[in-house]
Short mmCIF file of C-alpha atoms in Angstrom, two decimals:
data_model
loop_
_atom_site.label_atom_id
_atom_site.label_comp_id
_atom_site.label_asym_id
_atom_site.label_seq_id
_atom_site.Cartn_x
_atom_site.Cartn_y
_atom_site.Cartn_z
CA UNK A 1 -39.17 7.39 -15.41
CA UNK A 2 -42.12 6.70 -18.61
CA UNK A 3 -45.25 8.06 -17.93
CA UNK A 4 -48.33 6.51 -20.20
CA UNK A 5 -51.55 7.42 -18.05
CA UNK A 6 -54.46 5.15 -19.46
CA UNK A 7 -51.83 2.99 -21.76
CA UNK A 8 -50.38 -0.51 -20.94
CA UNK A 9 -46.33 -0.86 -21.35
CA UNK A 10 -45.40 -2.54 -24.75
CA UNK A 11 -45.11 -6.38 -23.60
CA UNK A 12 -42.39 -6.88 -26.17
CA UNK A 13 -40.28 -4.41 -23.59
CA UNK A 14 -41.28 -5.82 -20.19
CA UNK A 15 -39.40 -9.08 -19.76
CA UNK A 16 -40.77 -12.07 -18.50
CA UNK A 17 -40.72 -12.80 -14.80
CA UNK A 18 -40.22 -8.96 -14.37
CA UNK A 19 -40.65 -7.71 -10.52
CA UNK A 20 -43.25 -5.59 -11.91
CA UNK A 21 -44.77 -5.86 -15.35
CA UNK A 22 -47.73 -3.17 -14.85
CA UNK A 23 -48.39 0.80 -14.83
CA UNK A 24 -48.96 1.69 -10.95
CA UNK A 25 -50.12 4.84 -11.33
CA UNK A 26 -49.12 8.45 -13.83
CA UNK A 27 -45.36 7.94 -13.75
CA UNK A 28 -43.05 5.31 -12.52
CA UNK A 29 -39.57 4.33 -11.99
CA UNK A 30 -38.16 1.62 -14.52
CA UNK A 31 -35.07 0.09 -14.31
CA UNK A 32 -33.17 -1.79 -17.61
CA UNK A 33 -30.23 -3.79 -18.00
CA UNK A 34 -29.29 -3.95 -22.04
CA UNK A 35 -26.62 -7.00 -22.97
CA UNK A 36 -23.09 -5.93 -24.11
CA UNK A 37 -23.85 -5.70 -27.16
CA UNK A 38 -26.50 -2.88 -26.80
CA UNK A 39 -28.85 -5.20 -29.23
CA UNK A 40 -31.53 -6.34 -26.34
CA UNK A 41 -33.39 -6.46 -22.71
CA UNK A 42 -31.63 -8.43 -20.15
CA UNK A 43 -34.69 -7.38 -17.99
CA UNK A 44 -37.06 -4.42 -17.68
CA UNK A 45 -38.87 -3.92 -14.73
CA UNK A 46 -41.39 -1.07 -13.30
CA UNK A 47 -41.56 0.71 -9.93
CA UNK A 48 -44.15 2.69 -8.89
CA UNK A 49 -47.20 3.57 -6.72
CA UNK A 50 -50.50 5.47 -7.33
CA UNK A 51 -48.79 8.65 -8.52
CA UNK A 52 -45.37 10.52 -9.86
CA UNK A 53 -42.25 8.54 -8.86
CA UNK A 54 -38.89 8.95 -10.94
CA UNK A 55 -35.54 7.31 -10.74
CA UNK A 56 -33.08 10.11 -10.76
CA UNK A 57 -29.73 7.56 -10.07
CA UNK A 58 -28.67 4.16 -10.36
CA UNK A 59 -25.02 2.43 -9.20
CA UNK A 60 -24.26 -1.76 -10.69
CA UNK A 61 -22.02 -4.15 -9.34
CA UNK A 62 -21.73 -7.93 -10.16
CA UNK A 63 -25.24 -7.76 -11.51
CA UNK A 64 -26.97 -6.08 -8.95
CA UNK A 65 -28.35 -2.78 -9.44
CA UNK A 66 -29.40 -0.05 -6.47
CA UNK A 67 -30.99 2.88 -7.28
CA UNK A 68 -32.71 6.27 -5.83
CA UNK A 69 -35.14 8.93 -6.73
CA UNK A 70 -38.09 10.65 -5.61
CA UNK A 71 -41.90 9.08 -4.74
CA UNK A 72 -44.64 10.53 -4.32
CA UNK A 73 -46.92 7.62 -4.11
CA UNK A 74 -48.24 6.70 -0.39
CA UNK A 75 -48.73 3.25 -1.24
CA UNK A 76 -44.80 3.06 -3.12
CA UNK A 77 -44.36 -0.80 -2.49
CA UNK A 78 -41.55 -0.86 0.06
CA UNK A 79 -40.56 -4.26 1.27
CA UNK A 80 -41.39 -5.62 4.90
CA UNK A 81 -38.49 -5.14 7.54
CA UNK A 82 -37.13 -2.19 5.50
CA UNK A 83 -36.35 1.22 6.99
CA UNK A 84 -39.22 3.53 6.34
CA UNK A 85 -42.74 3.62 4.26
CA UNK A 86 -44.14 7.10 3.00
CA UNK A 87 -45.08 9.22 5.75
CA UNK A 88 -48.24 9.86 4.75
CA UNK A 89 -51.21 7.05 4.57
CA UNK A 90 -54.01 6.43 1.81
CA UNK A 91 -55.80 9.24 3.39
CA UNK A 92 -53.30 11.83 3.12
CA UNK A 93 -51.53 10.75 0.79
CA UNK A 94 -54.82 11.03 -1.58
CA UNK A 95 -54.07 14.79 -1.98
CA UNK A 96 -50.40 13.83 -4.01
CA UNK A 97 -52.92 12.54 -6.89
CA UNK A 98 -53.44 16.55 -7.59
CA UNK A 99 -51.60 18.92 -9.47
CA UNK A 100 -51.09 20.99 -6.33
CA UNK A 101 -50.33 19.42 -3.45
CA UNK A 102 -48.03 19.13 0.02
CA UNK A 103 -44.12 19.18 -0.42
CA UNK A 104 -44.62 16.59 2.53
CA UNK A 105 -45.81 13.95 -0.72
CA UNK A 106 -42.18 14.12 -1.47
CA UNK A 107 -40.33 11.06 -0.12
CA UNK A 108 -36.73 9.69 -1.50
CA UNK A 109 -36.37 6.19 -2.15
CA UNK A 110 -33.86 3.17 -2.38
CA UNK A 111 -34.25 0.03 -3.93
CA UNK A 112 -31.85 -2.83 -5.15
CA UNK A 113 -32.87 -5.00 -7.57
CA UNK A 114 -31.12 -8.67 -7.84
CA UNK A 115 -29.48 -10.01 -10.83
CA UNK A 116 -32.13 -10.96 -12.76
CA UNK A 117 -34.78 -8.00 -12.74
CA UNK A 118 -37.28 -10.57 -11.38
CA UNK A 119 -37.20 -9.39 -7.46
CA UNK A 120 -36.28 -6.11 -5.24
CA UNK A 121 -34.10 -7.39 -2.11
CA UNK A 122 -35.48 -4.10 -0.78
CA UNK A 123 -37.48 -0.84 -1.30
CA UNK A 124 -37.30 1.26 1.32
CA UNK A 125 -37.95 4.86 1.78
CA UNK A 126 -35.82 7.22 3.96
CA UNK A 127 -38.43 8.18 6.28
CA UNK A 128 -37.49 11.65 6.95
CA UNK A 129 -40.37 13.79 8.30
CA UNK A 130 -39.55 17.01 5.89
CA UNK A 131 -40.21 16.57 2.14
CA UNK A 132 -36.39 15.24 0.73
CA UNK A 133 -35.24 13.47 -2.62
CA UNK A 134 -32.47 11.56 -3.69
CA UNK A 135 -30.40 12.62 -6.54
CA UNK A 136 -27.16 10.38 -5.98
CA UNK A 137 -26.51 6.39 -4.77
CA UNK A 138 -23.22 4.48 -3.97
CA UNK A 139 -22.35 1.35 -2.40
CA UNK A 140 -18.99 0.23 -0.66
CA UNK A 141 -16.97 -2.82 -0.40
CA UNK A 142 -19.53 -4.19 2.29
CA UNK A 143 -22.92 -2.96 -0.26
CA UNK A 144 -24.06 -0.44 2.19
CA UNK A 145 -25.98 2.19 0.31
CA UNK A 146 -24.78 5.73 0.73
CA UNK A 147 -27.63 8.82 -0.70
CA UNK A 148 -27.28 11.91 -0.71
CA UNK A 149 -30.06 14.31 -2.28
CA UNK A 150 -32.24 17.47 -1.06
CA UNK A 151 -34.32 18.72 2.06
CA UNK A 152 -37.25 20.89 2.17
CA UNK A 153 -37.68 21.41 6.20
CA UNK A 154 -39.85 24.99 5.48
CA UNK A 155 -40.69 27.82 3.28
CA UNK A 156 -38.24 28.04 0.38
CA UNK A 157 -35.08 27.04 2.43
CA UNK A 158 -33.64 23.93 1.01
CA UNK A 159 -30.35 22.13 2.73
CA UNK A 160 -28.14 18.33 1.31
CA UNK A 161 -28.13 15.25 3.35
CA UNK A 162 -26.12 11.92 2.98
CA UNK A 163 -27.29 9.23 4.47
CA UNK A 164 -25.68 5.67 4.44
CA UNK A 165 -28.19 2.70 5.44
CA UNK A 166 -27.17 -1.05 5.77
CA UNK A 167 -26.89 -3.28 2.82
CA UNK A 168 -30.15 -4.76 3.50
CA UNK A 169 -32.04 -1.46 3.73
CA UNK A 170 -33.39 -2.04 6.90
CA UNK A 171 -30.90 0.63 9.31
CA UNK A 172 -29.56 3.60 9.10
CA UNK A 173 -26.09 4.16 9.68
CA UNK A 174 -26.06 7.85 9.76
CA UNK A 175 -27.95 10.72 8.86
CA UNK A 176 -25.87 14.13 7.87
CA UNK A 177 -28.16 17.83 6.96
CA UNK A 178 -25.66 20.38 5.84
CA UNK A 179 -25.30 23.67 3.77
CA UNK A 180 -28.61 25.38 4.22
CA UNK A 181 -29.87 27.64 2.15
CA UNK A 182 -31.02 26.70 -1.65
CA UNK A 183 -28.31 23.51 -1.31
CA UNK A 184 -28.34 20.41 -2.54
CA UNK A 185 -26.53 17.14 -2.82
CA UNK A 186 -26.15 15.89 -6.31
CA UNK A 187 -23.74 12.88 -6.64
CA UNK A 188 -21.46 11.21 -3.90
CA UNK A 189 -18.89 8.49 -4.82
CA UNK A 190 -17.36 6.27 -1.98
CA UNK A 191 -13.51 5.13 -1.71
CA UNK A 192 -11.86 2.12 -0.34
CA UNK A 193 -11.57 3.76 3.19
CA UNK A 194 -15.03 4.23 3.38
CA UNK A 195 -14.92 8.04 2.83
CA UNK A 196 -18.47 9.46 0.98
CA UNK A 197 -17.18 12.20 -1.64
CA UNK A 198 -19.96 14.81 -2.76
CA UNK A 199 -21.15 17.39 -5.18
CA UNK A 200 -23.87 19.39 -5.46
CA UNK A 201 -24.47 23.43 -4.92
CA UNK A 202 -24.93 25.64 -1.96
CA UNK A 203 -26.60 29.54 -1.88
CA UNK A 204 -24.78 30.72 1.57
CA UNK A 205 -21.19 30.59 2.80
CA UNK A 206 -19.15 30.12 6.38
CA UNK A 207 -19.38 26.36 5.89
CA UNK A 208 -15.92 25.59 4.44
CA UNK A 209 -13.78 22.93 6.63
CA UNK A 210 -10.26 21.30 6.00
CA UNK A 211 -8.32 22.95 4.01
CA UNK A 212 -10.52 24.05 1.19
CA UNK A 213 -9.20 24.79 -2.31
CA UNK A 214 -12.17 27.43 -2.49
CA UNK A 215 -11.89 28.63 1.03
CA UNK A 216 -15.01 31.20 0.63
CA UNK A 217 -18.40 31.40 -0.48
CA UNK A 218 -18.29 33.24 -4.06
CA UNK A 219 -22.16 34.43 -4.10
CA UNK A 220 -25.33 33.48 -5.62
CA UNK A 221 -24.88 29.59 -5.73
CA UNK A 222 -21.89 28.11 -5.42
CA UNK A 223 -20.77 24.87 -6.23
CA UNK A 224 -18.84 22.45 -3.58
CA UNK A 225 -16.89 19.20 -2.70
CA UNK A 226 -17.56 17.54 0.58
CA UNK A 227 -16.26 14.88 1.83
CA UNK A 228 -17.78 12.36 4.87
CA UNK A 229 -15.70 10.58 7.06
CA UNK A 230 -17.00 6.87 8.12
CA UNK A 231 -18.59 7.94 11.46
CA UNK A 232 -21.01 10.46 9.71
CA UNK A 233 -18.98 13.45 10.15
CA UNK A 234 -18.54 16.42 7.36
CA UNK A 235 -14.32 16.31 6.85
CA UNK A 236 -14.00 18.09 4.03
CA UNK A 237 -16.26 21.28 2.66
CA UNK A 238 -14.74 23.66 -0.43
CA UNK A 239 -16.18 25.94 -2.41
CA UNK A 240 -15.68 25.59 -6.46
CA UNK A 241 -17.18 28.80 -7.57
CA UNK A 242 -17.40 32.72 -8.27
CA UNK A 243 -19.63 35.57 -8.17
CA UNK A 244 -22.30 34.38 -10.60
CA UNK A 245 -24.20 30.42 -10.69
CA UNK A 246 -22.06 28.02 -10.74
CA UNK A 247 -24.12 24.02 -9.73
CA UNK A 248 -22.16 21.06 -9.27
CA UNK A 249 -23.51 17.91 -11.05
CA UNK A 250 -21.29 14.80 -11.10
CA UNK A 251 -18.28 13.00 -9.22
CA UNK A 252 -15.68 10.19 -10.10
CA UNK A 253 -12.87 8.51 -7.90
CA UNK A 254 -10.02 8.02 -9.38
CA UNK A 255 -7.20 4.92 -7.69
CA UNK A 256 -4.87 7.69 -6.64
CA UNK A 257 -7.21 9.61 -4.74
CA UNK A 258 -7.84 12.28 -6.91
CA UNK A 259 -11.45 13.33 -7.87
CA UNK A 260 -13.25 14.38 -11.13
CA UNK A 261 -15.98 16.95 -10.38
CA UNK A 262 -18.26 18.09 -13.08
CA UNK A 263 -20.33 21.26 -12.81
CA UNK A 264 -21.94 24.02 -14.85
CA UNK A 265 -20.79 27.84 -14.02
CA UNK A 266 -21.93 31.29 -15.33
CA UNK A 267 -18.90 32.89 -13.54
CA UNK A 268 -16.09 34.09 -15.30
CA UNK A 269 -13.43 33.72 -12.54
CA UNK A 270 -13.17 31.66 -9.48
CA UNK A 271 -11.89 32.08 -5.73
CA UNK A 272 -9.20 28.78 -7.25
CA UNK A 273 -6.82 28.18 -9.82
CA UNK A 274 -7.57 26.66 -13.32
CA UNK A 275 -3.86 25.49 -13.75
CA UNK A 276 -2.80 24.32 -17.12
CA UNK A 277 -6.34 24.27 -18.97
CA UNK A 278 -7.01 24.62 -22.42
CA UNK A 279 -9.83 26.76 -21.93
CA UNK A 280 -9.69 29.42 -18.64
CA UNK A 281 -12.38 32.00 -19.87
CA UNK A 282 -15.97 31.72 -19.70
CA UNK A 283 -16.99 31.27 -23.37
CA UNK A 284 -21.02 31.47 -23.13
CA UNK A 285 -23.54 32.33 -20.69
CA UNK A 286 -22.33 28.96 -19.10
CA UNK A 287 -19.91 26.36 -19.53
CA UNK A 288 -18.75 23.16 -18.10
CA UNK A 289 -16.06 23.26 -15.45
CA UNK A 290 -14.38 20.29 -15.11
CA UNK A 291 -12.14 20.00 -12.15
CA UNK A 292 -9.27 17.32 -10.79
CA UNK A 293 -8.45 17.52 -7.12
CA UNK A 294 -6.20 15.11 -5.11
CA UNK A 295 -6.19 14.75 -1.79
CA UNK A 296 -3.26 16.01 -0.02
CA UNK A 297 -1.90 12.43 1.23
CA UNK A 298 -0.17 11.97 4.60
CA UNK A 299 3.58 12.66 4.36
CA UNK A 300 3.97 11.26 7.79
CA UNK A 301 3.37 7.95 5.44
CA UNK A 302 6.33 8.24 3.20
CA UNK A 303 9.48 6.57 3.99
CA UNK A 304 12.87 9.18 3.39
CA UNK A 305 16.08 7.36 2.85
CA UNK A 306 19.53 9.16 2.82
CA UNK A 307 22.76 6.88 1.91
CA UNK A 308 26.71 8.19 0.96
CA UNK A 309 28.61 6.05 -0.89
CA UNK A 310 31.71 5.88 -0.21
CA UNK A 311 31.48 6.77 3.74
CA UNK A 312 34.77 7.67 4.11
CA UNK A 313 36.23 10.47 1.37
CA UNK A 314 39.63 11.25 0.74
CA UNK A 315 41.18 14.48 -0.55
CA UNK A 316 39.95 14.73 -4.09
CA UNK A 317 37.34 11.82 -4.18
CA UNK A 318 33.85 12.19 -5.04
CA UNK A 319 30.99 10.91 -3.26
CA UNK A 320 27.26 10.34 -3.93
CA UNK A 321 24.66 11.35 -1.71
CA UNK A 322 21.21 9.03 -2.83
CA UNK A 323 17.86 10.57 -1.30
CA UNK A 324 15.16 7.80 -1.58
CA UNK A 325 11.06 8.92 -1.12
CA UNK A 326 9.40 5.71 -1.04
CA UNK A 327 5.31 6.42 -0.60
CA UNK A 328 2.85 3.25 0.64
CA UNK A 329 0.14 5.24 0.88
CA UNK A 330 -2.26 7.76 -1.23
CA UNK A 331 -0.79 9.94 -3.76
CA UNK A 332 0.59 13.44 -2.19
CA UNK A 333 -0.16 17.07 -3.45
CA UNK A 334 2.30 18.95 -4.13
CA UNK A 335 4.30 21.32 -4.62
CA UNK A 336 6.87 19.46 -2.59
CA UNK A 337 10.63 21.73 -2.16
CA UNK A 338 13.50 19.06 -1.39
CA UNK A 339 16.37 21.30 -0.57
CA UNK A 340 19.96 19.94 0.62
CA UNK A 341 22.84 22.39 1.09
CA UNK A 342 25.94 20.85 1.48
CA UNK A 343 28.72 21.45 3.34
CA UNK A 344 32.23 22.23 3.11
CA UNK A 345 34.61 20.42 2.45
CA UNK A 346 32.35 19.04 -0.23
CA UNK A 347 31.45 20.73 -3.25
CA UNK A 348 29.03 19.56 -5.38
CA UNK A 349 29.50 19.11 -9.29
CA UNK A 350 26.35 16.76 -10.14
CA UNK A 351 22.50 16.61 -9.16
CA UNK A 352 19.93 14.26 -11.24
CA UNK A 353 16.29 13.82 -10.30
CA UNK A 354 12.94 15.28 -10.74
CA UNK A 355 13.10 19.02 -11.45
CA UNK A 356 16.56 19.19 -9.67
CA UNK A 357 18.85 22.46 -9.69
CA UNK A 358 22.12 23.08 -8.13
CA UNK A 359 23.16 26.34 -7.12
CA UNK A 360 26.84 26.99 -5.18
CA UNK A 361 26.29 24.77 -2.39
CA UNK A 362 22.28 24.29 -2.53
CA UNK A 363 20.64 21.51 -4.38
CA UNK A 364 16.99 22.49 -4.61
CA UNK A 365 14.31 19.69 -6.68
CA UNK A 366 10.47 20.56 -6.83
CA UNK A 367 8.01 17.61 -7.17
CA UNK A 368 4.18 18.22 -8.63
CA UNK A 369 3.65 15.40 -6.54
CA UNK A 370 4.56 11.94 -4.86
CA UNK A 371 2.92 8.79 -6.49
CA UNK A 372 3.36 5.33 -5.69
CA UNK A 373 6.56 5.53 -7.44
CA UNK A 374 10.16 5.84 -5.87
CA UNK A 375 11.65 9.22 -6.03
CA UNK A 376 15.91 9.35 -6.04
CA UNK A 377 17.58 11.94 -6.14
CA UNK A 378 21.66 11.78 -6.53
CA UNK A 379 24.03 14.46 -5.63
CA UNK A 380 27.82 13.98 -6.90
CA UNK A 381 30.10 16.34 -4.70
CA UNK A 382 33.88 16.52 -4.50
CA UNK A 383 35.85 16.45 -1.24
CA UNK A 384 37.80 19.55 -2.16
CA UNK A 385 40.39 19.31 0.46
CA UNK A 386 44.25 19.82 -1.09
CA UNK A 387 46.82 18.91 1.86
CA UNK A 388 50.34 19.41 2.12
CA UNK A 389 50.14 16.31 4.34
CA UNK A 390 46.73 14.39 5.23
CA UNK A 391 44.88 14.39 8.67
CA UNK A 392 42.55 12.98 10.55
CA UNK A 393 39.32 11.80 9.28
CA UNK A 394 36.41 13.82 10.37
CA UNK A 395 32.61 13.85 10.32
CA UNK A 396 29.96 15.84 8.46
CA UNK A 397 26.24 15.84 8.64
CA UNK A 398 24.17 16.33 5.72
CA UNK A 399 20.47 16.93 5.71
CA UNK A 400 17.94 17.26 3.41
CA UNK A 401 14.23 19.16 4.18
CA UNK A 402 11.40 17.99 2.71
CA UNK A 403 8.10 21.16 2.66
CA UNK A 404 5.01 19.83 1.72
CA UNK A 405 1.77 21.58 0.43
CA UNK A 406 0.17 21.47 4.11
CA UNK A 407 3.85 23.15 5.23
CA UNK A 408 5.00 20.25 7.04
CA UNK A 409 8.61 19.57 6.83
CA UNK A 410 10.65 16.00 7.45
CA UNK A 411 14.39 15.57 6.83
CA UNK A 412 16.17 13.09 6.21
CA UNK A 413 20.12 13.04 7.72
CA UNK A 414 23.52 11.21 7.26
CA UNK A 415 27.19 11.35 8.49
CA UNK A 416 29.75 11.20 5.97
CA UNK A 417 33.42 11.25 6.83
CA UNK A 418 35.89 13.08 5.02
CA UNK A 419 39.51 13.44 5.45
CA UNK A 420 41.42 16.59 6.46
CA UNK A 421 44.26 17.71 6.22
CA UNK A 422 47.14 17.97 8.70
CA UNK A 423 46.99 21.56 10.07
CA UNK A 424 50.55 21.31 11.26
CA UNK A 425 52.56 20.37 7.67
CA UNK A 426 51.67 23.81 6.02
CA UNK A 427 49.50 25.89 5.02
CA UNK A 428 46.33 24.57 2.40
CA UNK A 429 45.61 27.85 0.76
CA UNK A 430 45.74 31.91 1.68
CA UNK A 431 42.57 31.15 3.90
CA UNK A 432 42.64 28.51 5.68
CA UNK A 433 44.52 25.47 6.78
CA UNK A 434 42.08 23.20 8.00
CA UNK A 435 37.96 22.98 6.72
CA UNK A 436 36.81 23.46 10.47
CA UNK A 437 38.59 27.31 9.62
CA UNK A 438 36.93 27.40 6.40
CA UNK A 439 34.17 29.88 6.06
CA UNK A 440 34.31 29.97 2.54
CA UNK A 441 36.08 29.10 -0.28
CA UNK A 442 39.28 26.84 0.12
#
């Protein structure tokens, strides 16, 4: 926003051809676009009506900038066919000119401005019928607009909304009010899938969904993550405080579906872990907190492959059991337990793969998580059988259990053959004869 009541913009900074070149009224919106180098204007343009109006967010792609904020200005010059104008008209909206006046003069707006500063596609405002402002604007792969910001509907109660209009600014898509209670909506990125991920802070609890990595409201104002699935619907809701202020500010989307969450807290603990930070104790009277959280993934997604080579082992030969995790989808949370115990007759001498232990008969591995990467783990194990004379070859399953963060569990199974000895030419050891006898050691 500038503000210059009574002044005229320096011409050398308004760019020719500029959508508009003028003061509308005590403050308004601009909007600049610098060239790489930092050194000068692509374009600066204004936005305004009679009154206050401030850009409080702006998103770019391929030129084209869109960007929110709050108006106050009945006569804000939204475009014909868009969404919504102010609610209030020239006569009502006369009293937003004072120092004191309605929260009702409080309207959020959207805009996009084209790739060369000279013309809005659209300016629209939201329309809703309680005072509201945008703080936050994204666009997805098909330039819908996604905002997300702050209600006033009465007294001092605030609540967040997210709403997601049409690229052209003329629908809405859908409307979501959550969190009442001093809350508010302060960034929201949007992934591939169409998902809208949020920030912002909330002053009352019972509102948590999914499964939350802050599953309860900490007190005072807590920040939060929400998440939006494509039909309007809250998915996600976690709390990412403690018993003092903590206010959430900023979000990033990372490829592997893992967020960055910024925030400011005056709590020295939290209802989550701070795992492996460099700092973990409140310093000042606040601090950042800067968070990563991944989604969970799908294991239903990943594909488990279990192979023995050779299929057929002799007395004395060794075998290799190869587990395979191949995952064509998002990245998975972990902790994730592999564990394979296997069976007599074979013994295992050899495990290699992530975090992989071997203990008697158990072969345990724990992954931090599952990327996009293939996972293989190799067991060497020893068919321990000593015959007086050889038998029949028999079979053996062998299974390996997959637990997941969520506590799902896959497996993954194979049939190996072994050979055994002949139960009739003498005796194997003081035990047993045969490994179907064997209930421990041979």
């Amino acid at each position: 926003g500038t503000a210059a009541p009574n002044s005229a913009i320096d011409p050398n900074i308004v760019t020719p051809g500029a959508a508009q070149r003028e003061l509308a009224g005590f403050n308004d919106v601009f909007i600049a676009k610098l060239n790489p180098e930092l050194s000068n204007l692509t374009y600066f343009t204004l936005l305004g009506g009679s009154f206050e109006d401030t850009g409080t967010d702006i998103v770019a792609r391929d030129g084209v900038a869109v960007i929110t904020g709050l108006s106050e200005s009945w006569d804000f010059p939204a475009t014909d066919g868009s969404l919504a104008r102010h609610t209030l008209n020239n006569e009502n909206g006369a009293q937003c000119g004072n120092y004191i006046h309605s929260k009702q003069c409080i309207e959020t707006f959207v805009a996009r401005l084209d790739r060369t500063g000279q013309n809005f596609d659209f300016v629209t405002m939201l329309g809703d019928s309680v005072a509201d402002f945008g703080s936050g604007v994204d666009i997805d792969r098909n330039w819908d607009v996604y905002v997300v910001g702050q209600r006033l509907p009465s007294g001092a109660s605030t609540e967040a909304f997210a709403v997601k209009l049409s690229a052209n600014g003329e629908t809405e898509i859908y409307r979501r009010n959550f969190a009442f209670g001093d809350a508010r909506a302060f960034d929201v990125a949007v992934d591939q899938h169409d998902y809208a991920h949020l920030i912002g802070h909330v002053g009352s609890g019972n509102y948590e969904k999914g499964n939350p990595v802050g599953p309860f409201y900490g007190g005072n104002t807590d920040g939060f993550y929400a998440t939006i699935d494509p039909a309007g619907n809250l998915f996600y809701f976690s709390y990412l405080g403690g018993s003092a202020e903590d206010r959430g500010y900023s979000i990033g989307l990372a490829e592997n579906r893992c967020v960055y969450l910024g925030l400011e807290t005056w709590s020295g603990s939290f209802n989550f872990s701070l795992p492996g930070v460099p700092q973990d104790t409140l310093a000042g009277a606040s601090d950042l907190l800067i968070l990563r959280h991944c989604d969970a993934g799908d294991p239903g997604a990943l594909t488990l492959v279990k192979t023995a080579v050779p299929t057929i082992v002799e007395t004395g030969q060794t075998v290799t059991f190869e587990i395979r995790l191949d995952n064509p989808g998002t990245w998975i949370a972990g902790p994730v337990v592999i564990t394979d115990r296997v069976l007599l007759p074979f013994q295992p001498i050899n495990v290699s793969g992530p975090n992989c232990s071997r203990s008697g008969q158990l072969i345990t591995c724990t992954l931090n998580w599952i990327s996009n990467e293939p996972v293989i783990i190799r067991i060497e194990a020893v068919n321990r059988m000593q015959c007086v004379k050889i038998g029949l070859v028999m079979p053996r399953k062998n299974t390996a259990k997959f637990q997941f963060a969520d506590g799902s569990v896959r497996e993954a199974e194979i049939e190996v053959f072994y050979r055994d000895c002949d139960p009739d030419a003498g005796v194997v050891s003081a035990e047993c004869t045969t490994s179907s006898d064997c209930a421990g050691e041979l």
